[in-house]
């Protein structure tokens, strides 16, 4: 497991397929700030709430210079269904082998109902225009998280 990212760290580079199978790289967003968030699974209640919150606030975030990318272990086909069903406008990327999720330390031990297992840790990493980590938020809650990010960024 990777060490958790800290402000000032270089954000790990990545290239992953989006819901349409088109390759998207972090470097495509150079010169803009990027909110990269990791979520466990498309089409689940918490992840849907979070994705809809980001979509609802996309204009506000984009106006402040931020792009939003959601990454999960789902395959592109499932991401496409998720996007269509919820009318999502954010970029959704597939990381089925969890390479990027692990590089961002967003995969690890979780506890649920007293059981310990390995899974995606709901996390949000804010990357600046130079590709450096501005903020790294781990174990975030799906509900209210987007509002908190907007408040913390002073948008």
Coordinates of C-alpha atoms in Angstrom, one line a residue:
X1 CA 0.0 0.0 0.0
X2 CA 1.2 3.5 -0.9
X3 CA 1.8 6.2 1.7
X4 CA -0.9 8.7 1.8
X5 CA -0.3 11.8 -0.3
X6 CA 0.6 15.0 1.4
X7 CA 0.3 18.7 0.2
X8 CA 3.3 19.5 -2.0
X9 CA 3.8 15.9 -3.3
X10 CA 3.8 15.3 -7.0
X11 CA 0.4 13.8 -7.9
X12 CA 1.0 10.3 -9.5
X13 CA 0.5 10.5 -13.3
X14 CA -2.2 8.4 -14.8
X15 CA -4.0 7.5 -18.0
X16 CA -7.3 5.6 -17.7
X17 CA -10.3 4.9 -19.9
X18 CA -13.4 7.0 -19.4
X19 CA -17.0 5.8 -19.7
X20 CA -16.6 5.8 -23.5
X21 CA -13.3 3.9 -23.5
X22 CA -11.4 7.1 -24.4
X23 CA -8.0 7.4 -22.6
X24 CA -7.8 10.4 -20.2
X25 CA -4.5 11.5 -18.5
X26 CA -3.9 13.7 -15.6
X27 CA -1.5 15.6 -17.8
X28 CA -4.4 16.5 -20.2
X29 CA -5.4 18.9 -17.4
X30 CA -2.1 20.7 -16.9
X31 CA -2.6 24.4 -16.3
X32 CA -6.0 23.7 -14.5
X33 CA -6.7 22.5 -11.0
X34 CA -8.2 19.0 -10.8
X35 CA -10.3 17.4 -8.1
X36 CA -9.6 13.7 -8.4
X37 CA -11.9 11.7 -6.2
X38 CA -12.0 7.9 -5.6
X39 CA -15.2 6.1 -4.9
X40 CA -16.0 2.4 -4.3
X41 CA -18.7 1.6 -6.9
X42 CA -20.9 3.2 -9.5
X43 CA -24.7 2.9 -9.1
X44 CA -24.6 2.6 -5.3
X45 CA -26.4 5.1 -3.0
X46 CA -23.4 6.9 -1.5
X47 CA -21.4 7.1 -4.7
X48 CA -24.5 8.3 -6.6
X49 CA -25.0 11.1 -4.1
X50 CA -21.4 12.2 -4.3
X51 CA -21.3 12.0 -8.2
X52 CA -24.6 14.0 -8.4
X53 CA -23.3 16.6 -5.9
X54 CA -20.1 17.1 -8.0
X55 CA -22.3 17.3 -11.2
X56 CA -24.6 19.8 -9.6
X57 CA -21.7 22.0 -8.6
X58 CA -19.6 21.5 -11.8
X59 CA -20.3 24.9 -13.2
X60 CA -19.3 26.6 -10.0
X61 CA -16.1 24.5 -9.8
X62 CA -15.2 24.9 -13.4
X63 CA -15.7 28.7 -13.1
X64 CA -13.2 28.6 -10.3
X65 CA -10.7 26.7 -12.5
X66 CA -11.3 23.2 -11.3
X67 CA -11.9 20.0 -13.4
X68 CA -13.5 17.0 -11.7
X69 CA -12.5 13.4 -12.3
X70 CA -14.1 10.5 -10.5
X71 CA -12.2 7.2 -10.4
X72 CA -13.6 3.7 -9.4
X73 CA -12.7 0.1 -10.1
X74 CA -15.7 -0.2 -12.3
X75 CA -15.4 -1.1 -16.0
X76 CA -16.1 1.6 -18.6
X77 CA -19.5 0.0 -19.5
X78 CA -20.8 0.3 -16.0
X79 CA -19.5 3.9 -15.8
X80 CA -21.5 4.7 -19.0
X81 CA -24.7 3.2 -17.4
X82 CA -24.0 5.3 -14.3
X83 CA -23.5 8.5 -16.3
X84 CA -26.6 7.9 -18.4
X85 CA -28.9 6.9 -15.4
X86 CA -27.8 9.9 -13.3
X87 CA -27.1 12.4 -16.1
X88 CA -23.6 12.9 -14.8
X89 CA -21.4 15.6 -16.4
X90 CA -18.2 14.8 -14.5
X91 CA -15.4 12.7 -16.1
X92 CA -15.6 9.1 -14.8
X93 CA -12.6 6.9 -15.2
X94 CA -12.2 3.1 -14.9
X95 CA -9.4 1.7 -12.8
X96 CA -10.4 -2.0 -12.7
X97 CA -6.9 -3.2 -11.6
X98 CA -6.8 -0.4 -9.0
X99 CA -3.2 0.7 -10.0
X100 CA -4.1 4.4 -9.8
X101 CA -6.3 4.0 -6.8
X102 CA -3.3 2.3 -5.0
X103 CA -0.9 5.0 -6.2
X104 CA -3.1 7.6 -4.6
X105 CA -3.3 5.5 -1.4
X106 CA -7.1 5.3 -1.9
X107 CA -7.1 1.5 -1.5
X108 CA -6.6 -0.3 1.8
X109 CA -8.1 -1.8 4.9
X110 CA -11.7 -0.8 5.7
X111 CA -14.0 -1.8 8.5
X112 CA -17.8 -2.2 8.0
X113 CA -20.1 -3.8 10.5
X114 CA -17.2 -5.1 12.5
X115 CA -15.6 -6.9 9.5
X116 CA -12.2 -5.8 8.1
X117 CA -11.6 -6.1 4.4
X118 CA -9.6 -4.4 1.6
X119 CA -11.4 -1.9 -0.6
X120 CA -11.5 1.6 -2.1
X121 CA -11.2 4.3 0.6
X122 CA -13.5 7.2 -0.4
X123 CA -10.8 10.0 -1.0
X124 CA -10.5 13.3 -2.7
X125 CA -7.1 14.7 -3.9
X126 CA -6.9 18.2 -5.2
X127 CA -4.2 18.8 -7.7
X128 CA -2.8 22.2 -8.6
X129 CA -2.0 23.6 -12.1
X130 CA 1.6 22.2 -11.8
X131 CA 0.5 18.7 -11.0
X132 CA 1.2 18.9 -7.2
X133 CA -1.1 17.8 -4.4
X134 CA -2.8 20.8 -2.9
X135 CA -5.0 18.8 -0.5
X136 CA -5.4 15.2 0.3
X137 CA -8.6 14.1 2.0
X138 CA -9.1 10.5 3.0
X139 CA -12.0 8.6 4.5
X140 CA -14.5 11.3 3.4
X141 CA -18.2 10.9 3.7
X142 CA -20.3 10.9 0.5
X143 CA -23.0 13.2 1.9
X144 CA -22.0 16.8 2.3
X145 CA -18.5 16.2 1.0
X146 CA -18.8 18.4 -2.1
X147 CA -20.2 21.3 -0.1
X148 CA -17.3 21.0 2.3
X149 CA -14.7 20.9 -0.5
X150 CA -16.2 24.1 -2.0
X151 CA -16.2 25.8 1.4
X152 CA -12.6 24.8 2.1
X153 CA -11.4 26.0 -1.3
X154 CA -13.1 29.3 -0.7
X155 CA -15.3 29.1 -3.9

